[in-house]
Amino acid sequence: MITRTAATIVAATAAFACAVTAAPAAAAPAATPVATAGAAASDSNAGSLVLIGGNLKEDATILQRIVDLADPDGDGPATARIAIVTAASSTAKTAADAADDSLNNASANGLYYSALFERFGAETYAVPIDTAVNFAGDQYKPSNANDPKVAREVAKSTGVFFGGGDQMRYVRTLFDCKQATDEAFTSCTDTKVMTEIRGVLDRGGVVSGVSAGTTIQQGADMVTGGEPYQAWRDGTTPGYLDDAAALAHLPYGGFGFFQEGLLDSHFTTWGRQARMIKLAEQTGHDLVVGVDETTALVVDRATRQGEVIGRNGVSLLDTSDTVIDGAVGTGTRWSYLVSGDHVDFATGEITPASPRTEGRGTDAAPAPIADVWDSIDNPDAGVYSLTDLALALVGSVADQAEGTTFETAPQYRTVLDRVDGTSWWDGGFEGLEVSIEPVD
C-alpha cells in the first residue's frame, strides 16, 4: 500500500544466505518456502516473476526483461503479449479522466502501461477491471473479473503486469472473499480472470508488477499498510485499517506466486525494515524480501533462482532467529543485493556480481544518524538512511553502527553489527545483524 506522497520521497541475511562458497563459515539451513494460503491455487512452479519495488521510471533494463520473459518461443518481442492489470489504482471519476494517460487512475494507467510496453515491441491487452463504475460507458468495472470474454483475452497473453496503488484493491477485484467488517479475510476464491492469470504463469509466462503489484504476489500474511515506527511500537493487526500508519496484514494473503517469504516494496527507500521484522516475527515467517524503488528481483520459479536488476537493491531479512521481547528485537540478519547479484532460494547461497570482501574496510567509522527509519512525519526526511548506514559500516574499520528514530516517547535505536559471516562487495553486503531497542 502506498502511504507516502511524491514530495516525501524526494524531500538480510547471513543466516538466510550463508551457504557462501568463498567462506565456509557456519552455514544456516537452506531456506524453504513457507506454506501460504494464496499459493494453494497455483498448479506448478513454472514461469517467472519480475518484482519491482516501485517508481519504475520507465527503466529500460527492467521493461526489456519483462518483454523477453514474455516471449516463450524466443522469436523476438513481437510474440510477447502483456495483459495490463491496473485495478490497484483509484477509479476514474469521468470519461475525460479515464482517457487521460497522464492521470493516475485504473483506466488511464492501463493506457499508459500499454503504450509503454508497446514501445518495447510487445502486444498488450488492458484488462478493464476496477473497483467501481463512476460514469456512463465506463469500460473498467468490477464485473469484468468474472466476464468470460475478458478472461479469454487474458488467457491469450504470455505475460501479466500489475500496476501500483493499493494491493487490497487487487484482493477486492480478483478474488471472491468472504466478507468481514475488518476485511481480515482468511478464505478467498479466484475470479475467472484470476484463474487465467495463474494459467499464464503455469504455461511458463511471466508475471510482473510494481509497488502494490509486487506486494500482491506473495502468499499468506500480506502486509496491507503501516509505517515502521507505529509497526514496531504497536505490532500488527489482521485486516485493512483506516489508520494508514498502523501495521496490518491480510491472513489469506495475495496471489501466492512468490512462496519464498514475505514481500514488501519501496523497501529500504522508505526504511521499512522494522515494520517487516515485526510482521514476520508475529506471523511466523522466516524470510522477508524487500525490493527498493527502480529495482527488480527476477525469479525463476522452477529453479528458485533470483537475480537483481535495476538501480538500487533487494534486501533479504532472515528472521528465523529473531526474538522480540517487548520493544527489544534481536537476531535478525540482513543481506543487501544489487544489480547482477544472485540468490538461490533453495540453498540460501548469495552470489555477488563483484568480488566479495570479508572483515573490516578502511574507511572511518560512521557517525550515529537520526531518523534512521526515514519517518513520514519528518518534513526533512531522507531516503535509504539505514541502508546508507549499513554500507558505510561494512566498508569501515568499525564493527558497529547505530541510528535512532525521528519519533520519540518512546524513541528506538537500531544497531547494526558486523558478525561472523558478514561480508561485503561493491554496493552490497551479507549477514549484518540488526537489533532494535528503546533509547534509555
Short mmCIF file of C-alpha atoms in Angstrom, two decimals:
data_model
loop_
_atom_site.label_atom_id
_atom_site.label_comp_id
_atom_site.label_asym_id
_atom_site.label_seq_id
_atom_site.Cartn_x
_atom_site.Cartn_y
_atom_site.Cartn_z
CA MET A 1 0.00 0.00 0.00
CA ILE A 2 1.38 3.42 -0.94
CA THR A 3 1.31 5.65 2.13
CA ARG A 4 3.61 8.49 1.07
CA THR A 5 3.44 11.33 -1.38
CA ALA A 6 5.96 12.01 -4.12
CA ALA A 7 7.10 15.05 -2.17
CA THR A 8 8.04 12.85 0.76
CA ILE A 9 10.10 10.60 -1.48
CA VAL A 10 12.10 13.47 -2.81
CA ALA A 11 12.42 15.68 0.45
CA ALA A 12 19.33 -9.96 5.39
CA THR A 13 20.97 -12.01 5.81
CA ALA A 14 23.94 -14.23 6.51
CA ALA A 15 21.75 -16.65 8.39
CA PHE A 16 19.47 -16.97 5.37
CA ALA A 17 22.09 -16.76 2.68
CA CYS A 18 25.14 -18.06 4.34
CA ALA A 19 25.94 -21.02 2.16
CA VAL A 20 28.79 -18.89 0.82
CA THR A 21 31.24 -20.67 -1.42
CA ALA A 22 34.10 -18.29 -0.71
CA ALA A 23 33.69 -18.52 3.06
CA PRO A 24 32.88 -21.87 4.62
CA ALA A 25 31.83 -20.22 7.88
CA ALA A 26 28.88 -21.90 9.52
CA ALA A 27 26.07 -22.04 7.02
CA ALA A 28 22.46 -21.80 8.01
CA PRO A 29 19.89 -24.35 6.93
CA ALA A 30 18.64 -23.84 3.41
CA ALA A 31 15.63 -21.59 3.15
CA THR A 32 12.38 -23.36 2.48
CA PRO A 33 9.17 -21.79 1.21
CA VAL A 34 6.53 -21.01 3.79
CA ALA A 35 3.23 -22.72 3.05
CA THR A 36 0.87 -19.95 2.03
CA ALA A 37 -2.86 -19.60 1.69
CA GLY A 38 -2.84 -17.80 -1.62
CA ALA A 39 -0.32 -20.21 -3.11
CA ALA A 40 -2.70 -23.14 -2.85
CA ALA A 41 -4.40 -22.32 -6.16
CA SER A 42 -1.17 -22.46 -8.21
CA ASP A 43 -0.73 -25.76 -10.03
CA SER A 44 3.01 -25.60 -10.70
CA ASN A 45 6.22 -23.69 -10.14
CA ALA A 46 6.52 -22.78 -13.80
CA GLY A 47 7.10 -19.30 -15.13
CA SER A 48 9.00 -16.25 -13.96
CA LEU A 49 8.34 -13.25 -11.75
CA VAL A 50 9.66 -9.70 -12.13
CA LEU A 51 9.06 -7.98 -8.79
CA ILE A 52 9.62 -4.21 -8.99
CA GLY A 53 9.84 -2.21 -5.78
CA GLY A 54 8.17 0.94 -7.12
CA ASN A 55 8.98 4.12 -9.05
CA LEU A 56 9.70 2.24 -12.28
CA LYS A 57 10.94 5.39 -14.06
CA GLU A 58 10.48 3.56 -17.37
CA ASP A 59 13.68 1.67 -16.63
CA ALA A 60 14.69 0.04 -19.91
CA THR A 61 16.54 -2.87 -18.32
CA ILE A 62 13.52 -3.92 -16.28
CA LEU A 63 10.98 -3.40 -19.06
CA GLN A 64 13.08 -5.27 -21.60
CA ARG A 65 13.46 -8.21 -19.21
CA ILE A 66 9.69 -8.46 -18.81
CA VAL A 67 9.16 -8.45 -22.57
CA ASP A 68 11.92 -11.01 -23.09
CA LEU A 69 10.43 -13.35 -20.50
CA ALA A 70 7.01 -12.96 -22.13
CA ASP A 71 8.48 -14.37 -25.35
CA PRO A 72 8.39 -18.09 -24.56
CA ASP A 73 9.28 -19.17 -28.10
CA GLY A 74 12.35 -16.96 -28.33
CA ASP A 75 11.14 -15.50 -31.62
CA GLY A 76 11.53 -11.89 -30.59
CA PRO A 77 9.34 -9.42 -28.73
CA ALA A 78 6.64 -9.42 -31.40
CA THR A 79 5.39 -12.70 -29.88
CA ALA A 80 5.08 -11.21 -26.39
CA ARG A 81 1.57 -10.27 -25.27
CA ILE A 82 1.28 -8.48 -21.93
CA ALA A 83 -2.01 -8.24 -20.05
CA ILE A 84 -2.01 -4.94 -18.14
CA VAL A 85 -3.90 -5.03 -14.82
CA THR A 86 -4.28 -1.68 -13.04
CA ALA A 87 -7.15 -2.24 -10.62
CA ALA A 88 -4.94 -1.23 -7.66
CA SER A 89 -5.23 2.40 -8.79
CA SER A 90 -8.04 4.77 -7.92
CA THR A 91 -11.19 4.80 -10.04
CA ALA A 92 -11.63 7.33 -12.83
CA LYS A 93 -14.35 9.83 -11.95
CA THR A 94 -15.18 10.95 -15.51
CA ALA A 95 -14.73 9.75 -19.07
CA ALA A 96 -12.17 12.51 -19.62
CA ASP A 97 -10.15 11.31 -16.63
CA ALA A 98 -10.27 7.74 -17.89
CA ALA A 99 -8.89 8.78 -21.28
CA ASP A 100 -6.02 10.93 -19.95
CA ASP A 101 -2.94 8.72 -19.60
CA SER A 102 -1.15 11.43 -17.63
CA LEU A 103 -3.53 10.87 -14.70
CA ASN A 104 -3.37 8.18 -12.03
CA ASN A 105 -6.47 6.02 -12.25
CA ALA A 106 -7.09 2.44 -13.37
CA SER A 107 -8.19 3.26 -16.92
CA ALA A 108 -5.56 5.96 -17.51
CA ASN A 109 -2.82 3.70 -16.17
CA GLY A 110 -3.97 0.94 -18.49
CA LEU A 111 -3.40 3.30 -21.41
CA TYR A 112 -0.04 4.43 -20.05
CA TYR A 113 1.42 0.98 -19.43
CA SER A 114 0.04 -0.39 -22.68
CA ALA A 115 1.84 2.33 -24.64
CA LEU A 116 4.99 1.77 -22.58
CA PHE A 117 5.23 -1.96 -23.27
CA GLU A 118 4.31 -1.46 -26.92
CA ARG A 119 7.39 0.78 -27.22
CA PHE A 120 9.41 -2.31 -26.30
CA GLY A 121 7.74 -4.36 -29.03
CA ALA A 122 5.07 -6.22 -27.08
CA GLU A 123 1.41 -6.53 -27.89
CA THR A 124 -0.76 -5.50 -24.93
CA TYR A 125 -4.23 -6.04 -23.55
CA ALA A 126 -5.51 -3.55 -20.97
CA VAL A 127 -7.65 -5.61 -18.60
CA PRO A 128 -10.78 -3.47 -17.90
CA ILE A 129 -11.27 -4.22 -14.20
CA ASP A 130 -11.82 -1.66 -11.45
CA THR A 131 -13.37 -1.45 -8.01
CA ALA A 132 -16.34 0.72 -9.08
CA VAL A 133 -18.16 2.33 -12.03
CA ASN A 134 -18.44 6.11 -11.79
CA PHE A 135 -19.79 7.26 -15.16
CA ALA A 136 -21.93 6.02 -18.03
CA GLY A 137 -19.96 3.98 -20.52
CA ASP A 138 -17.10 3.18 -18.14
CA GLN A 139 -15.41 0.07 -19.52
CA TYR A 140 -13.47 -0.58 -16.29
CA LYS A 141 -15.81 -2.32 -13.87
CA PRO A 142 -15.76 -4.99 -11.14
CA SER A 143 -17.99 -7.43 -13.01
CA ASN A 144 -15.36 -7.87 -15.73
CA ALA A 145 -13.32 -10.01 -13.32
CA ASN A 146 -15.80 -12.81 -13.99
CA ASP A 147 -16.56 -11.97 -17.63
CA PRO A 148 -15.63 -14.96 -19.85
CA LYS A 149 -14.65 -12.65 -22.72
CA VAL A 150 -12.20 -10.72 -20.58
CA ALA A 151 -10.83 -13.97 -19.15
CA ARG A 152 -10.26 -15.35 -22.66
CA GLU A 153 -8.26 -12.25 -23.61
CA VAL A 154 -6.05 -12.71 -20.56
CA ALA A 155 -5.60 -16.38 -21.46
CA LYS A 156 -4.12 -15.34 -24.82
CA SER A 157 -1.31 -13.49 -23.04
CA THR A 158 2.25 -14.64 -22.38
CA GLY A 159 2.81 -12.15 -19.57
CA VAL A 160 0.92 -10.11 -17.00
CA PHE A 161 1.86 -6.75 -15.49
CA PHE A 162 0.26 -5.41 -12.30
CA GLY A 163 0.41 -1.66 -11.75
CA GLY A 164 0.83 0.10 -8.41
CA GLY A 165 -1.60 1.60 -5.94
CA ASP A 166 -3.18 -0.36 -3.09
CA GLN A 167 -2.78 -4.15 -3.09
CA MET A 168 -6.12 -4.58 -1.31
CA ARG A 169 -7.84 -3.37 -4.49
CA TYR A 170 -6.43 -6.46 -6.21
CA VAL A 171 -7.84 -8.63 -3.45
CA ARG A 172 -11.24 -6.99 -3.80
CA THR A 173 -11.37 -7.25 -7.58
CA LEU A 174 -9.60 -10.52 -8.48
CA PHE A 175 -10.70 -12.65 -5.53
CA ASP A 176 -14.13 -13.51 -4.23
CA CYS A 177 -13.62 -13.41 -0.45
CA LYS A 178 -15.89 -13.99 2.49
CA GLN A 179 -16.85 -10.55 3.68
CA ALA A 180 -15.81 -9.26 7.07
CA THR A 181 -16.16 -5.81 8.55
CA ASP A 182 -12.40 -5.54 9.12
CA GLU A 183 -11.55 -7.28 5.83
CA ALA A 184 -9.37 -9.78 7.69
CA PHE A 185 -10.04 -12.35 5.01
CA THR A 186 -8.98 -15.92 5.67
CA SER A 187 -10.80 -17.54 2.75
CA CYS A 188 -10.94 -16.40 -0.89
CA THR A 189 -11.52 -17.98 -4.30
CA ASP A 190 -10.31 -16.91 -7.74
CA THR A 191 -12.39 -14.99 -10.21
CA LYS A 192 -12.34 -16.16 -13.84
CA VAL A 193 -9.69 -13.58 -14.75
CA MET A 194 -7.52 -14.60 -11.78
CA THR A 195 -7.73 -18.22 -12.90
CA GLU A 196 -6.42 -17.25 -16.34
CA ILE A 197 -3.63 -15.15 -14.82
CA ARG A 198 -2.47 -18.27 -12.99
CA GLY A 199 -2.65 -20.09 -16.30
CA VAL A 200 -0.27 -17.61 -17.93
CA LEU A 201 2.30 -18.35 -15.24
CA ASP A 202 1.72 -22.10 -15.25
CA ARG A 203 2.33 -22.19 -19.02
CA GLY A 204 5.77 -20.64 -18.47
CA GLY A 205 4.90 -16.98 -18.89
CA VAL A 206 5.93 -14.05 -16.72
CA VAL A 207 4.00 -12.18 -14.04
CA SER A 208 5.43 -8.79 -13.17
CA GLY A 209 4.35 -5.91 -11.03
CA VAL A 210 5.39 -2.62 -9.50
CA SER A 211 4.82 -1.46 -5.89
CA ALA A 212 1.44 -2.93 -4.88
CA GLY A 213 1.73 -5.09 -8.00
CA THR A 214 4.77 -6.71 -6.37
CA THR A 215 3.40 -6.99 -2.83
CA ILE A 216 0.25 -8.78 -4.01
CA GLN A 217 2.31 -11.68 -5.39
CA GLN A 218 3.15 -13.24 -2.00
CA GLY A 219 1.06 -15.72 -0.08
CA ALA A 220 -0.26 -15.60 3.48
CA ASP A 221 0.02 -12.59 5.79
CA MET A 222 0.47 -9.94 3.11
CA VAL A 223 1.16 -6.50 4.54
CA THR A 224 -1.71 -4.10 3.91
CA GLY A 225 -0.26 -0.92 5.43
CA GLY A 226 1.77 0.60 8.20
CA GLU A 227 4.70 2.86 8.99
CA PRO A 228 7.86 1.43 10.64
CA TYR A 229 7.60 3.36 13.91
CA GLN A 230 3.99 2.50 14.61
CA ALA A 231 4.62 -1.08 13.47
CA TRP A 232 7.45 -1.58 15.96
CA ARG A 233 5.59 0.14 18.78
CA ASP A 234 2.17 -1.49 18.35
CA GLY A 235 2.57 -4.66 16.28
CA THR A 236 0.27 -5.92 13.56
CA THR A 237 -3.50 -6.35 13.29
CA PRO A 238 -5.25 -8.69 10.84
CA GLY A 239 -7.25 -6.83 8.23
CA TYR A 240 -7.17 -3.48 6.47
CA LEU A 241 -7.12 -0.43 8.71
CA ASP A 242 -8.32 3.14 8.16
CA ASP A 243 -5.20 4.31 10.00
CA ALA A 244 -2.57 4.02 7.27
CA ALA A 245 0.25 4.36 9.81
CA ALA A 246 -0.80 1.26 11.77
CA LEU A 247 0.67 -2.09 10.73
CA ALA A 248 -1.88 -4.53 9.33
CA HIS A 249 -1.81 -7.73 7.29
CA LEU A 250 -4.17 -9.96 5.35
CA PRO A 251 -4.11 -13.52 6.74
CA TYR A 252 -5.24 -15.09 3.45
CA GLY A 253 -2.55 -13.16 1.63
CA GLY A 254 -2.04 -12.35 -2.02
CA PHE A 255 -1.77 -14.42 -5.18
CA GLY A 256 0.84 -16.84 -3.80
CA PHE A 257 3.10 -16.67 -6.86
CA PHE A 258 6.16 -15.90 -4.71
CA GLN A 259 6.45 -18.53 -2.00
CA GLU A 260 9.90 -17.87 -0.56
CA GLY A 261 8.78 -15.41 2.15
CA LEU A 262 7.02 -12.13 2.84
CA LEU A 263 7.31 -9.40 0.21
CA ASP A 264 7.47 -5.64 0.56
CA SER A 265 8.08 -2.79 -1.87
CA HIS A 266 9.68 0.70 -1.60
CA PHE A 267 11.70 -1.20 0.96
CA THR A 268 14.91 0.45 2.12
CA THR A 269 13.84 3.52 0.14
CA TRP A 270 11.32 4.18 2.89
CA GLY A 271 13.09 2.45 5.78
CA ARG A 272 10.63 -0.42 6.07
CA GLN A 273 12.96 -2.97 7.70
CA ALA A 274 11.45 -2.56 11.18
CA ARG A 275 7.86 -2.99 10.06
CA MET A 276 8.61 -6.23 8.25
CA ILE A 277 10.78 -7.67 11.03
CA LYS A 278 7.83 -7.12 13.35
CA LEU A 279 5.32 -8.61 10.88
CA ALA A 280 7.48 -11.66 10.15
CA GLU A 281 8.08 -12.37 13.83
CA GLN A 282 4.42 -12.04 14.75
CA THR A 283 3.16 -14.18 11.86
CA GLY A 284 5.86 -16.85 11.92
CA HIS A 285 7.75 -16.18 8.70
CA ASP A 286 11.49 -16.82 8.40
CA LEU A 287 12.29 -14.59 5.44
CA VAL A 288 11.39 -11.11 4.23
CA VAL A 289 12.27 -9.99 0.72
CA GLY A 290 12.15 -6.23 0.30
CA VAL A 291 12.60 -4.57 -3.09
CA ASP A 292 13.76 -0.97 -3.48
CA GLU A 293 12.45 1.53 -6.00
CA THR A 294 13.57 1.35 -9.64
CA THR A 295 14.83 -2.15 -8.87
CA ALA A 296 13.51 -5.62 -9.65
CA LEU A 297 14.01 -9.13 -8.38
CA VAL A 298 13.69 -11.59 -11.26
CA VAL A 299 12.68 -15.05 -10.03
CA ASP A 300 12.75 -18.33 -11.94
CA ARG A 301 10.11 -20.24 -10.02
CA ALA A 302 11.22 -23.69 -11.20
CA THR A 303 14.84 -23.32 -10.11
CA ARG A 304 14.17 -20.88 -7.24
CA GLN A 305 16.92 -18.60 -8.55
CA GLY A 306 16.68 -14.84 -8.07
CA GLU A 307 18.57 -12.06 -9.85
CA VAL A 308 18.62 -8.36 -9.01
CA ILE A 309 18.39 -5.83 -11.83
CA GLY A 310 17.88 -2.06 -11.80
CA ARG A 311 19.33 0.88 -9.92
CA ASN A 312 19.16 0.08 -6.20
CA GLY A 313 18.89 -3.12 -4.18
CA VAL A 314 16.93 -6.05 -2.76
CA SER A 315 17.03 -6.88 0.96
CA LEU A 316 16.86 -10.36 2.44
CA LEU A 317 15.93 -10.33 6.12
CA ASP A 318 16.41 -13.68 7.82
CA THR A 319 14.02 -13.65 10.77
CA SER A 320 14.38 -17.33 11.64
CA ASP A 321 16.31 -16.42 14.81
CA THR A 322 14.58 -13.13 15.51
CA VAL A 323 13.36 -12.68 19.06
CA ILE A 324 11.20 -9.71 20.05
CA ASP A 325 10.81 -9.26 23.79
CA GLY A 326 8.69 -6.22 24.44
CA ALA A 327 10.32 -3.41 22.45
CA VAL A 328 13.68 -5.19 22.09
CA GLY A 329 14.33 -7.17 18.93
CA THR A 330 17.44 -9.24 18.27
CA GLY A 331 18.71 -11.95 15.97
CA THR A 332 17.71 -10.62 12.53
CA ARG A 333 20.32 -10.99 9.78
CA TRP A 334 20.22 -8.60 6.81
CA SER A 335 21.74 -9.00 3.36
CA TYR A 336 21.52 -6.42 0.58
CA LEU A 337 21.88 -7.42 -3.08
CA VAL A 338 22.44 -5.07 -6.00
CA SER A 339 22.30 -5.32 -9.79
CA GLY A 340 23.85 -8.51 -11.09
CA ASP A 341 23.79 -10.28 -7.71
CA HIS A 342 22.06 -13.66 -7.48
CA VAL A 343 20.40 -15.66 -4.72
CA ASP A 344 19.50 -19.33 -4.68
CA PHE A 345 16.40 -19.54 -2.51
CA ALA A 346 16.72 -23.33 -2.32
CA THR A 347 20.12 -23.27 -0.63
CA GLY A 348 20.38 -19.71 0.66
CA GLU A 349 23.57 -19.05 -1.31
CA ILE A 350 24.22 -15.47 -2.41
CA THR A 351 26.50 -14.87 -5.40
CA PRO A 352 27.62 -11.27 -5.77
CA ALA A 353 28.42 -9.81 -9.17
CA SER A 354 31.60 -8.20 -7.81
CA PRO A 355 34.39 -9.57 -5.58
CA ARG A 356 33.44 -10.32 -2.01
CA THR A 357 35.39 -8.85 0.93
CA GLU A 358 35.41 -10.29 4.43
CA GLY A 359 36.45 -8.42 7.52
CA ARG A 360 36.71 -4.70 8.05
CA GLY A 361 37.28 -1.96 5.50
CA THR A 362 39.49 1.09 5.76
CA ASP A 363 37.01 3.97 5.97
CA ALA A 364 36.29 5.87 9.19
CA ALA A 365 33.55 4.54 11.45
CA PRO A 366 30.16 6.03 10.53
CA ALA A 367 28.66 8.52 12.97
CA PRO A 368 25.25 7.79 14.53
CA ILE A 369 22.38 9.10 12.44
CA ALA A 370 18.96 10.45 13.28
CA ASP A 371 15.71 9.39 11.60
CA VAL A 372 17.15 6.01 10.68
CA TRP A 373 13.71 4.77 9.51
CA ASP A 374 13.06 7.79 7.23
CA SER A 375 9.92 8.86 9.07
CA ILE A 376 6.93 10.08 7.11
CA ASP A 377 6.35 12.55 9.96
CA ASN A 378 9.71 14.23 9.44
CA PRO A 379 9.40 17.13 6.97
CA ASP A 380 13.12 16.81 6.27
CA ALA A 381 13.15 13.02 5.93
CA GLY A 382 15.60 11.44 3.57
CA VAL A 383 15.56 8.02 1.94
CA TYR A 384 17.76 4.92 2.22
CA SER A 385 19.12 6.09 5.60
CA LEU A 386 19.54 2.67 7.20
CA THR A 387 20.98 1.22 4.00
CA ASP A 388 23.48 4.07 3.72
CA LEU A 389 24.49 3.44 7.33
CA ALA A 390 24.96 -0.28 6.66
CA LEU A 391 27.08 0.31 3.57
CA ALA A 392 29.21 2.82 5.47
CA LEU A 393 29.69 0.30 8.27
CA VAL A 394 30.82 -2.66 6.17
CA GLY A 395 33.42 -0.55 4.37
CA SER A 396 34.77 0.94 7.58
CA VAL A 397 37.13 -0.06 10.39
CA ALA A 398 34.15 -0.33 12.77
CA ASP A 399 32.15 -3.37 13.86
CA GLN A 400 29.03 -1.48 14.87
CA ALA A 401 26.88 1.45 13.76
CA GLU A 402 23.60 2.85 15.01
CA GLY A 403 20.82 5.33 14.41
CA THR A 404 17.68 6.50 16.18
CA THR A 405 14.11 7.18 15.18
CA PHE A 406 12.75 10.64 14.49
CA GLU A 407 9.79 9.83 16.73
CA THR A 408 10.16 9.93 20.50
CA ALA A 409 8.15 8.78 23.52
CA PRO A 410 9.43 6.19 23.02
CA GLN A 411 12.40 6.59 20.74
CA TYR A 412 14.06 3.50 19.26
CA ARG A 413 17.66 2.74 18.39
CA THR A 414 18.67 0.44 15.52
CA VAL A 415 22.09 -1.17 15.94
CA LEU A 416 23.94 -2.87 13.09
CA ASP A 417 26.71 -5.34 13.98
CA ARG A 418 29.41 -6.92 11.87
CA VAL A 419 29.42 -10.59 12.97
CA ASP A 420 30.92 -13.91 11.90
CA GLY A 421 29.91 -14.47 8.28
CA THR A 422 29.43 -10.80 7.43
CA SER A 423 30.90 -9.91 4.05
CA TRP A 424 30.53 -7.09 1.55
CA TRP A 425 31.10 -6.09 -2.04
CA ASP A 426 30.52 -3.16 -4.36
CA GLY A 427 27.16 -1.76 -3.21
CA GLY A 428 26.05 -4.82 -1.26
CA PHE A 429 26.62 -6.92 1.82
CA GLU A 430 25.67 -10.15 3.51
CA GLY A 431 24.90 -11.02 7.10
CA LEU A 432 24.77 -7.84 9.16
CA GLU A 433 22.96 -8.39 12.44
CA VAL A 434 20.11 -5.99 13.20
CA SER A 435 18.94 -5.15 16.71
CA ILE A 436 16.25 -2.69 17.77
CA GLU A 437 15.81 -1.35 21.29
CA PRO A 438 14.30 1.59 23.14
CA VAL A 439 16.57 4.55 23.81
CA ASP A 440 17.18 4.90 27.56
#
